[in-house]
Amino acid sequence: MIPALTIENLSKVYSDGFEALKGISLEVQQGDFFALLGPNGAGKSTTIGIICSLVAKSGGRVSVFDADIDKDFPAAKKHLGIVPQEFNFNMFEKGIDIVVNQAGYYGLPPRLALQRAEKYLKELGMWDKRDVPSRMLSGGMKRRLMIARALVHEPRLLILDEPTAGVDIEMRRSMWDFLKRINAEGTTIILTTHYLEEAEALCRHIAIINQGKIVENTSIKHLLRQLHKEVFIFDCVEKLPDTVVIDGFTVRLMDAHTLEIEVEKGQYINQVFSALDTLGIHISSMRNRANRLEEMFVNLVEGTA
Amino acid sequence: MTRQEQYVAFMTIVRKEIKRYMRIWTQTLLPSAITMSLYFVIFGSLIGSRIGEMGGFSYMQFVVPGLIMMAIITNSYSNVVASFFGSKFSHSVEELLVSPTPNYVILMGYVVGGVSRGMLVAVVVTIVSLFFTELHIHSYFVVVLIVVMTATLFSLAGFINAVYANSFDDISIVPTFILTPLIYLGGVFYSMDLLPEFWANVSRLNPLVYVVNAFRYGVLGVSDVSLPFALGMIALFTVVAFAFSMHLLNSGKRLRQ
């Protein structure tokens, strides 16, 4: 099967000499939900900019569904839908006009453009706001408008650059559901995000980019298996003694009713429960200290810094 | 993109442009009507009646073609420069740049938008001028040809200005310091016969001289320069401006990083 996106040895040096990409290579398969993670300035937006032609590459090769951007960029662009990080529409135009015009730029006749605009604005809960000038929309609505605009020509590959930045939790969840659904229907999705929880919840594969290089490119499951330890927080029913010791585990007393315990790779959480039971400590609830992926991300990024 | 898809993209840009300037008609169409009315009253009626004939016509009849052309030039130029720079400033130009629309379709869409505003304003100003004088068109063909060619040329010039502009100040520098002086010195208000030989020759370096005189020929049948030469010059400037605009779009200069 042809990959949805192939990047080979891609490099970018800006006019001020800054080397944003140092020969990255990447392949995203059709139907995948792919996360591109990295700290600010790592090269994520530059990569997306090159794929969609807003940034000129310095070297390397990019092809979208086998259409090389150097040989047939229009064919590659037809397969692409882009949701950029910054709002990039005319703030004086109505939402419906923005989406219909975008369809026109892809050659969709007006009647079909209007049908598609209605379909996607309705699916994203924006139909009631279609005649509102875009500057009057909330941040979350503007993001959804950009998603509708990117989908109006029904691209096979949708790229979202931080789609849920500044969006409230409820709206973020509804956007996740929508993205999961269109992915299940066959649209390949690549997203960059700062919310690692988002990548873990949505994506099957992940690439971590740092200082213009890919430092990890694997499945989320595989990445999480590499974690050497996890930290759990236990909320205890009774007041805890001044010290709690469990052989083989690092235990920290957070407050009179809370314990933090590190579980290393190869250890079992059952051992912790048994030890706590022996000590007469009763647990009312338990949770992860932090997002597991976040820990992995920090380790990888710090390892390459 | 197929030809049909390119046509759809082109019409989308043209429709968007027309919708834009019609939405803000008090800023785009009305000012020319008011300004030209004042020119007609002051230069045509009040001062013109004391000047007498020029080039064999009343002064009012003499200045009307130049003033109509002035409105076409400023409107076609400012439409494209404001619209394209505005889309660059708001980054909404990216909607077009990420799409498969070919660059020449993008350019033609914006240019036709500018030409349509230039022609619409020309109609408005011509109607206003009929309240002050009678107009007998010498050659409709020449009038339409010159209007379309001039509006195209200055729409392209506006596009080039928009690509290079970094701020809204930059889009007013060219109209204020270059375009307006060239229009005033392009024979709108006087015949070049009135100038000493040296200054008449200097004036021939001004491209607006050819535009104004060719249009005056179409309306009144008189011109300070030969019509074929004037048409040739306008066509030459248009081809150069189009080629340079395409170069800017293809190279992505100031549009892509």
XYZ file of C-alpha atoms in Angstrom:
562
model
C 0.000 0.000 0.000
C 1.277 3.488 -0.872
C 2.203 5.480 2.235
C 0.093 8.571 2.916
C 3.222 10.615 3.541
C 6.869 9.950 2.840
C 9.597 12.300 4.008
C 13.193 11.525 3.096
C 16.205 13.373 4.425
C 14.267 16.638 4.709
C 16.307 19.685 5.669
C 15.586 23.359 6.125
C 17.972 26.218 6.741
C 16.267 29.606 7.145
C 17.739 32.767 5.632
C 19.154 33.787 9.022
C 21.194 30.547 9.085
C 19.000 28.701 11.586
C 18.930 24.990 10.773
C 15.362 23.995 11.609
C 15.459 20.486 10.102
C 18.562 18.317 9.915
C 17.647 15.619 7.425
C 14.557 14.006 8.916
C 12.905 10.931 7.423
C 9.413 9.754 8.205
C 6.704 7.536 6.765
C 3.027 7.673 7.673
C 0.843 4.807 6.505
C -2.644 5.198 5.064
C -5.338 5.236 7.736
C -2.907 5.962 10.539
C -3.474 8.455 13.333
C 0.006 9.855 13.769
C 1.372 12.261 16.375
C 4.328 14.535 15.765
C 5.584 15.708 19.113
C 8.366 17.998 20.114
C 9.158 21.040 22.226
C 8.718 24.577 20.878
C 11.100 25.290 18.007
C 11.816 21.583 17.425
C 10.835 21.738 13.736
C 7.215 20.475 13.769
C 5.638 23.517 12.131
C 8.514 23.802 9.647
C 7.881 20.199 8.587
C 4.171 20.876 8.139
C 4.944 24.149 6.332
C 7.098 22.288 3.805
C 4.481 19.594 3.240
C 1.823 22.187 2.422
C 4.145 24.518 0.443
C 4.224 27.479 2.813
C 7.897 26.833 3.582
C 10.513 26.113 0.903
C 12.674 23.119 1.776
C 16.468 23.261 1.561
C 16.883 19.583 0.701
C 15.250 16.172 0.750
C 12.083 14.713 -0.707
C 8.424 14.789 0.283
C 5.603 12.876 -1.341
C 1.925 12.686 -0.463
C 0.186 9.516 -1.658
C 3.102 9.008 -4.031
C 2.815 12.524 -5.532
C 6.236 14.167 -5.215
C 5.895 17.831 -4.225
C 8.809 18.746 -6.525
C 7.256 17.052 -9.546
C 3.510 17.439 -9.077
C 2.689 19.693 -6.160
C -0.952 20.288 -7.253
C -1.617 16.523 -7.105
C -0.053 16.347 -3.639
C -2.041 19.382 -2.475
C -5.330 17.797 -3.584
C -4.782 15.016 -1.046
C -3.932 17.414 1.765
C -6.045 19.271 4.290
C -4.237 21.631 6.627
C -5.346 23.050 9.966
C -2.622 25.501 10.961
C -1.693 26.561 14.461
C -2.570 30.250 13.956
C -5.942 31.477 12.724
C -5.395 32.266 9.067
C -8.714 33.359 7.654
C -10.181 36.740 6.830
C -11.705 37.943 10.087
C -14.327 39.990 8.203
C -15.708 37.044 6.256
C -18.533 34.807 7.412
C -17.750 31.201 8.283
C -19.828 29.840 5.407
C -18.009 32.058 2.878
C -14.615 30.972 4.209
C -15.455 27.283 3.778
C -17.206 27.683 0.394
C -14.339 29.776 -1.007
C -11.809 27.178 0.102
C -13.812 24.533 -1.778
C -13.665 26.779 -4.843
C -9.868 26.958 -4.642
C -9.889 23.166 -4.996
C -12.132 23.394 -8.046
C -15.395 22.283 -6.417
C -18.376 23.832 -8.238
C -20.475 26.255 -6.111
C -23.410 23.891 -5.522
C -21.186 21.034 -4.345
C -19.091 23.492 -2.312
C -22.204 24.646 -0.480
C -23.336 21.050 0.189
C -19.935 20.121 1.583
C -19.725 23.306 3.664
C -23.134 22.520 5.169
C -22.108 18.926 5.859
C -18.886 19.765 7.705
C -20.149 22.884 9.479
C -23.060 20.796 10.794
C -20.800 17.922 11.830
C -18.604 20.343 13.742
C -21.552 22.126 15.330
C -20.919 25.364 13.458
C -23.926 25.545 11.152
C -25.845 27.917 13.442
C -22.885 30.298 13.356
C -22.364 30.154 9.581
C -23.395 33.772 8.969
C -21.425 35.220 11.877
C -18.277 37.152 10.845
C -15.387 34.935 11.853
C -13.875 37.556 14.171
C -16.960 37.226 16.405
C -16.428 33.490 16.991
C -14.829 32.067 20.134
C -11.373 30.467 19.961
C -12.823 26.949 19.935
C -15.289 27.838 17.183
C -12.508 29.347 15.074
C -10.563 26.085 15.416
C -13.595 24.067 14.326
C -14.133 26.442 11.421
C -10.556 25.770 10.302
C -11.175 22.012 10.518
C -14.333 22.361 8.391
C -12.369 24.449 5.888
C -9.587 21.851 5.724
C -12.080 19.015 5.146
C -14.324 20.649 2.553
C -12.441 19.091 -0.382
C -12.377 15.754 1.491
C -8.611 15.227 1.655
C -7.125 11.779 2.232
C -4.521 13.223 4.609
C -5.469 15.749 7.288
C -2.685 17.559 9.127
C -3.539 19.449 12.291
C -1.009 21.712 13.954
C -1.987 21.957 17.625
C -5.731 21.757 16.917
C -6.902 21.940 20.512
C -4.629 24.726 21.775
C -6.714 27.097 23.876
C -9.848 24.969 23.568
C -11.888 24.105 26.670
C -12.076 20.494 27.872
C -15.608 19.805 26.635
C -14.902 21.135 23.173
C -11.573 19.297 23.077
C -13.328 16.008 23.824
C -15.912 16.607 21.095
C -13.095 17.420 18.631
C -11.342 14.193 19.630
C -14.524 12.224 18.940
C -14.895 13.892 15.560
C -11.264 13.230 14.590
C -11.524 9.594 15.726
C -14.619 9.187 13.582
C -13.152 10.612 10.370
C -10.015 8.541 10.971
C -12.182 5.427 11.309
C -13.841 6.409 8.030
C -10.457 6.325 6.295
C -8.838 9.760 6.603
C -5.190 9.562 7.590
C -4.474 12.095 10.343
C -1.238 13.669 11.498
C -1.347 15.980 14.462
C 1.134 17.970 16.432
C 0.195 18.710 19.972
C 1.565 19.862 23.283
C -1.038 17.805 25.106
C 0.608 14.416 25.424
C -2.606 13.038 26.841
C -4.122 13.923 23.448
C -1.503 11.935 21.547
C -1.943 8.977 23.892
C -5.735 9.079 23.574
C -5.889 9.472 19.798
C -2.788 8.271 18.028
C -1.432 4.875 17.068
C 2.017 6.014 16.002
C 4.250 8.762 17.223
C 7.389 10.571 16.145
C 9.270 12.809 18.524
C 11.270 15.589 16.960
C 13.846 17.642 18.808
C 16.329 20.203 17.520
C 15.493 19.319 13.930
C 16.013 15.561 14.319
C 13.656 12.632 14.809
C 14.590 11.122 18.144
C 11.862 8.482 18.258
C 9.480 7.032 15.680
C 7.373 4.115 16.820
C 3.940 2.988 17.970
C 2.508 4.499 21.124
C 2.176 1.008 22.641
C 5.815 0.242 21.954
C 6.900 3.583 23.353
C 4.970 3.089 26.569
C 6.444 -0.386 26.990
C 9.851 1.259 27.153
C 8.967 3.068 30.358
C 11.249 1.882 33.150
C 9.115 3.057 36.008
C 5.750 4.488 36.838
C 4.818 6.574 39.847
C 1.493 5.937 41.562
C -0.262 8.038 44.161
C -2.266 6.229 46.833
C -4.938 8.009 48.884
C -5.172 6.308 52.258
C -8.184 6.047 54.557
C -6.406 6.349 57.905
C -3.728 8.803 58.979
C -0.349 7.423 57.923
C 2.592 6.763 60.280
C 5.650 9.043 60.035
C 7.551 6.542 57.894
C 6.305 3.840 55.502
C 8.828 1.317 54.213
C 8.136 -1.315 51.523
C 11.083 -3.507 50.541
C 12.260 -2.922 46.954
C 10.094 0.160 46.389
C 10.763 3.891 46.761
C 8.028 5.321 48.967
C 7.444 9.010 49.686
C 4.980 10.436 52.180
C 3.208 13.360 50.483
C 0.933 14.271 53.397
C -0.796 12.529 56.286
C -3.093 10.584 53.933
C -1.132 10.345 50.673
C 1.688 8.076 49.515
C 3.755 8.232 46.347
C 5.295 4.910 45.289
C 7.599 4.160 42.340
C 6.984 0.839 40.535
C 9.967 -0.167 38.406
C 9.850 -2.308 35.273
C 9.625 -5.979 36.399
C 7.902 -5.149 39.656
C 4.191 -5.731 40.229
C 1.684 -3.393 41.733
C 0.177 -6.368 43.594
C 3.343 -6.412 45.714
C 2.606 -2.861 46.809
C -0.984 -3.723 47.737
C 0.168 -6.754 49.730
C 2.776 -4.715 51.596
C 0.297 -1.926 52.366
C -2.221 -4.503 53.569
C 0.393 -6.020 55.864
C 1.118 -2.558 57.282
C -2.628 -2.057 57.918
C -2.897 0.777 55.453
C -6.201 0.893 53.588
C -6.368 2.498 50.158
C -9.391 4.538 49.064
C -8.108 5.467 45.602
C -5.059 5.311 43.341
C -3.843 7.221 40.230
C -0.776 7.860 38.057
C 1.329 10.802 39.218
C 1.727 12.152 35.695
C 0.972 11.231 32.142
C 3.192 8.275 31.283
C 3.904 9.600 27.834
C 4.926 12.913 29.279
C 7.643 11.224 31.296
C 8.870 9.384 28.236
C 8.798 12.588 26.201
C 10.830 14.495 28.783
C 13.355 11.665 28.975
C 13.783 11.532 25.194
C 14.016 15.287 24.710
C 16.405 15.773 27.620
C 18.472 12.873 26.318
C 19.066 14.668 23.014
C 19.512 18.175 24.405
C -6.205 20.761 -11.829
C -8.406 20.443 -14.901
C -9.325 23.554 -16.931
C -12.826 23.410 -15.455
C -11.451 23.287 -11.879
C -9.105 26.184 -12.650
C -12.062 28.186 -13.958
C -13.989 27.470 -10.743
C -10.990 28.617 -8.659
C -10.625 31.752 -10.798
C -14.313 32.656 -10.448
C -14.126 32.024 -6.702
C -11.352 34.615 -6.366
C -13.151 37.119 -8.625
C -16.448 36.694 -6.734
C -14.672 37.080 -3.403
C -12.981 40.271 -4.614
C -16.199 41.810 -5.937
C -18.027 40.860 -2.752
C -15.252 42.523 -0.721
C -15.370 45.913 -2.401
C -19.175 45.918 -2.670
C -19.424 45.170 1.078
C -17.388 48.288 1.839
C -18.748 50.422 -1.037
C -18.636 53.578 1.087
C -14.854 53.175 1.223
C -14.325 51.855 -2.305
C -16.908 53.330 -4.700
C -18.303 56.457 -3.052
C -15.038 58.413 -2.489
C -14.234 58.482 -6.226
C -17.696 59.801 -7.064
C -17.369 62.571 -4.470
C -13.765 63.488 -5.345
C -14.484 63.602 -9.067
C -17.601 65.709 -8.516
C -15.406 68.240 -6.705
C -12.881 68.175 -9.562
C -15.692 68.764 -12.055
C -17.096 71.680 -10.020
C -13.744 73.347 -9.288
C -11.639 72.664 -12.380
C -14.455 72.253 -14.861
C -17.101 74.786 -13.928
C -15.427 77.421 -11.735
C -11.867 77.636 -13.079
C -12.537 75.988 -16.446
C -15.009 78.670 -17.526
C -12.177 81.252 -17.239
C -9.632 79.099 -19.065
C -11.639 78.751 -22.252
C -10.885 76.103 -24.883
C -8.111 73.510 -24.754
C -7.270 71.243 -27.673
C -10.361 72.511 -29.470
C -12.776 71.549 -26.653
C -14.215 73.293 -23.621
C -11.923 72.851 -20.622
C -14.567 70.717 -18.914
C -14.758 68.344 -21.899
C -10.949 68.262 -22.029
C -10.426 67.235 -18.370
C -13.262 64.678 -18.119
C -11.389 61.799 -19.881
C -8.305 62.383 -17.723
C -10.352 62.448 -14.532
C -12.199 59.241 -15.456
C -8.845 57.610 -16.180
C -7.495 58.885 -12.849
C -10.374 57.158 -11.054
C -9.752 53.909 -12.966
C -6.027 53.938 -12.163
C -6.361 54.685 -8.462
C -9.227 52.230 -7.938
C -7.781 49.263 -9.800
C -4.423 49.807 -8.089
C -5.777 50.295 -4.584
C -8.204 47.363 -4.872
C -5.490 44.812 -5.505
C -2.879 46.313 -3.215
C -5.312 46.551 -0.283
C -6.932 43.166 -0.829
C -3.782 41.144 -1.449
C -1.778 42.850 1.291
C -4.735 42.408 3.646
C -4.800 38.679 2.932
C -1.030 38.525 3.379
C -1.282 40.440 6.659
C -4.059 38.188 8.027
C -2.329 35.085 6.562
C -5.554 34.216 4.754
C -3.495 34.156 1.545
C -2.363 30.751 2.835
C -5.836 29.439 1.930
C -4.848 29.955 -1.690
C -1.193 28.997 -1.382
C -1.933 25.566 0.120
C -4.552 24.847 -2.545
C -3.722 23.403 -5.985
C -4.821 26.668 -7.678
C -2.060 27.569 -10.177
C -0.253 30.848 -9.597
C -1.435 32.409 -12.842
C -5.052 31.769 -11.813
C -4.426 33.465 -8.456
C -2.896 36.484 -10.225
C -5.641 36.702 -12.826
C -8.332 36.420 -10.167
C -6.965 39.381 -8.229
C -6.330 41.389 -11.411
C -9.861 40.831 -12.738
C -11.170 41.885 -9.318
C -9.196 45.145 -9.636
C -10.260 45.663 -13.254
C -13.919 45.174 -12.353
C -13.703 47.828 -9.632
C -11.866 50.194 -11.989
C -14.577 49.751 -14.623
C -17.409 50.097 -12.142
C -15.951 53.350 -10.819
C -15.419 54.529 -14.413
C -19.148 54.076 -15.041
C -20.038 55.926 -11.821
C -17.671 58.839 -12.591
C -18.868 59.020 -16.199
C -22.481 59.274 -15.014
C -21.462 62.037 -12.569
C -19.632 63.878 -15.376
C -22.830 63.929 -17.462
C -24.301 66.337 -14.914
C -21.569 68.828 -15.859
C -20.952 68.324 -19.583
C -21.942 66.379 -22.676
C -19.795 63.471 -23.785
C -19.644 62.291 -27.387
C -17.563 59.140 -27.569
C -15.232 59.196 -30.589
C -14.418 55.438 -30.517
C -16.112 53.014 -28.152
C -13.616 50.330 -29.129
C -10.616 52.464 -28.114
C -12.336 53.568 -24.907
C -13.072 50.007 -23.778
C -9.654 48.746 -24.896
C -7.769 51.475 -23.021
C -9.899 51.102 -19.885
C -9.304 47.332 -19.736
C -5.582 47.602 -20.523
C -4.987 50.414 -18.038
C -6.967 48.774 -15.253
C -5.051 45.541 -15.886
C -1.689 47.322 -15.802
C -2.417 49.130 -12.545
C -3.974 46.071 -10.934
C -0.705 44.246 -11.643
C 1.255 47.183 -10.232
C -0.911 47.027 -7.099
C -0.190 43.314 -6.795
C 3.585 43.903 -6.969
C 3.290 46.630 -4.328
C 1.286 44.274 -2.095
C 3.882 41.504 -2.341
C 6.676 43.867 -1.295
C 4.695 45.734 1.389
C 5.450 44.930 5.004
C 2.934 47.286 6.587
C -0.185 49.251 5.723
C 2.034 52.344 5.419
C 3.888 50.636 2.582
C 0.736 50.296 0.505
C 0.052 54.036 0.606
C 3.598 55.195 -0.258
C 3.423 54.343 -3.968
C -0.035 55.889 -4.595
C 0.870 59.039 -2.641
C 4.414 59.712 -3.769
C 4.545 58.119 -7.222
C 1.131 57.470 -8.728
C -0.619 60.752 -7.887
C 2.260 63.019 -9.108
C 2.545 60.970 -12.306
C -1.199 61.265 -12.922
C -1.176 65.045 -12.315
C 1.850 65.438 -14.603
C 0.380 63.025 -17.161
C -1.681 65.654 -18.956
C -4.962 65.260 -17.098
C -5.398 68.998 -16.658
C -3.398 70.405 -19.584
C -2.339 69.742 -23.128
C 1.353 69.047 -23.646
C 1.283 71.751 -26.320
C 1.297 74.233 -23.439
C 4.646 72.944 -22.145
C 8.045 74.216 -23.327
C 9.713 71.676 -25.618
C 12.127 70.445 -22.937
C 9.366 69.694 -20.408
C 7.150 68.195 -23.095
C 9.963 65.757 -23.898
C 10.463 64.992 -20.205
C 6.732 64.315 -19.915
C 6.997 61.641 -22.592
C 8.960 59.546 -20.067
C 5.838 59.424 -17.903
C 3.783 56.294 -18.792
C 0.621 58.033 -17.594
C 0.919 60.473 -20.527
C 0.188 57.592 -22.916
C -2.666 56.242 -20.833
C -4.422 59.614 -20.446
C -3.905 60.662 -24.072
C -4.977 57.320 -25.525
C -8.177 57.475 -23.474
C -8.718 61.111 -24.460
C -8.399 60.025 -28.075
C -11.089 57.405 -27.540
C -13.456 59.952 -26.014
C -12.649 63.198 -27.864
C -10.648 62.038 -30.880
C -7.608 64.174 -29.968
C -4.292 63.131 -28.431
C -0.835 64.562 -27.764
C 0.764 61.217 -28.670
C 0.190 58.670 -31.444
C -2.453 56.073 -30.514
C -0.566 52.974 -31.779
C 2.543 54.065 -29.879
C 0.487 54.671 -26.723
C -1.191 51.246 -27.029
C 2.186 49.625 -27.613
C 3.654 51.263 -24.506
C 0.707 50.237 -22.295
C 0.905 46.672 -23.642
C 4.648 46.561 -23.020
C 4.293 47.792 -19.423
C 1.477 45.262 -18.858
C 3.528 42.327 -20.154
C 6.511 43.325 -17.984
C 4.292 43.764 -14.889
C 2.603 40.385 -15.510
C 5.921 38.589 -15.968
C 7.337 40.167 -12.805
C 4.193 39.322 -10.799
C 4.415 35.695 -11.949
C 8.081 35.624 -10.985
C 7.169 36.847 -7.484
C 4.458 34.190 -7.116
C 6.552 31.340 -8.529
C 9.589 32.176 -6.421
C 7.390 32.616 -3.340
C 9.266 35.794 -2.497
C 7.768 37.396 0.622
C 4.901 34.898 0.497
C 6.610 31.684 1.519
C 9.366 31.223 4.072
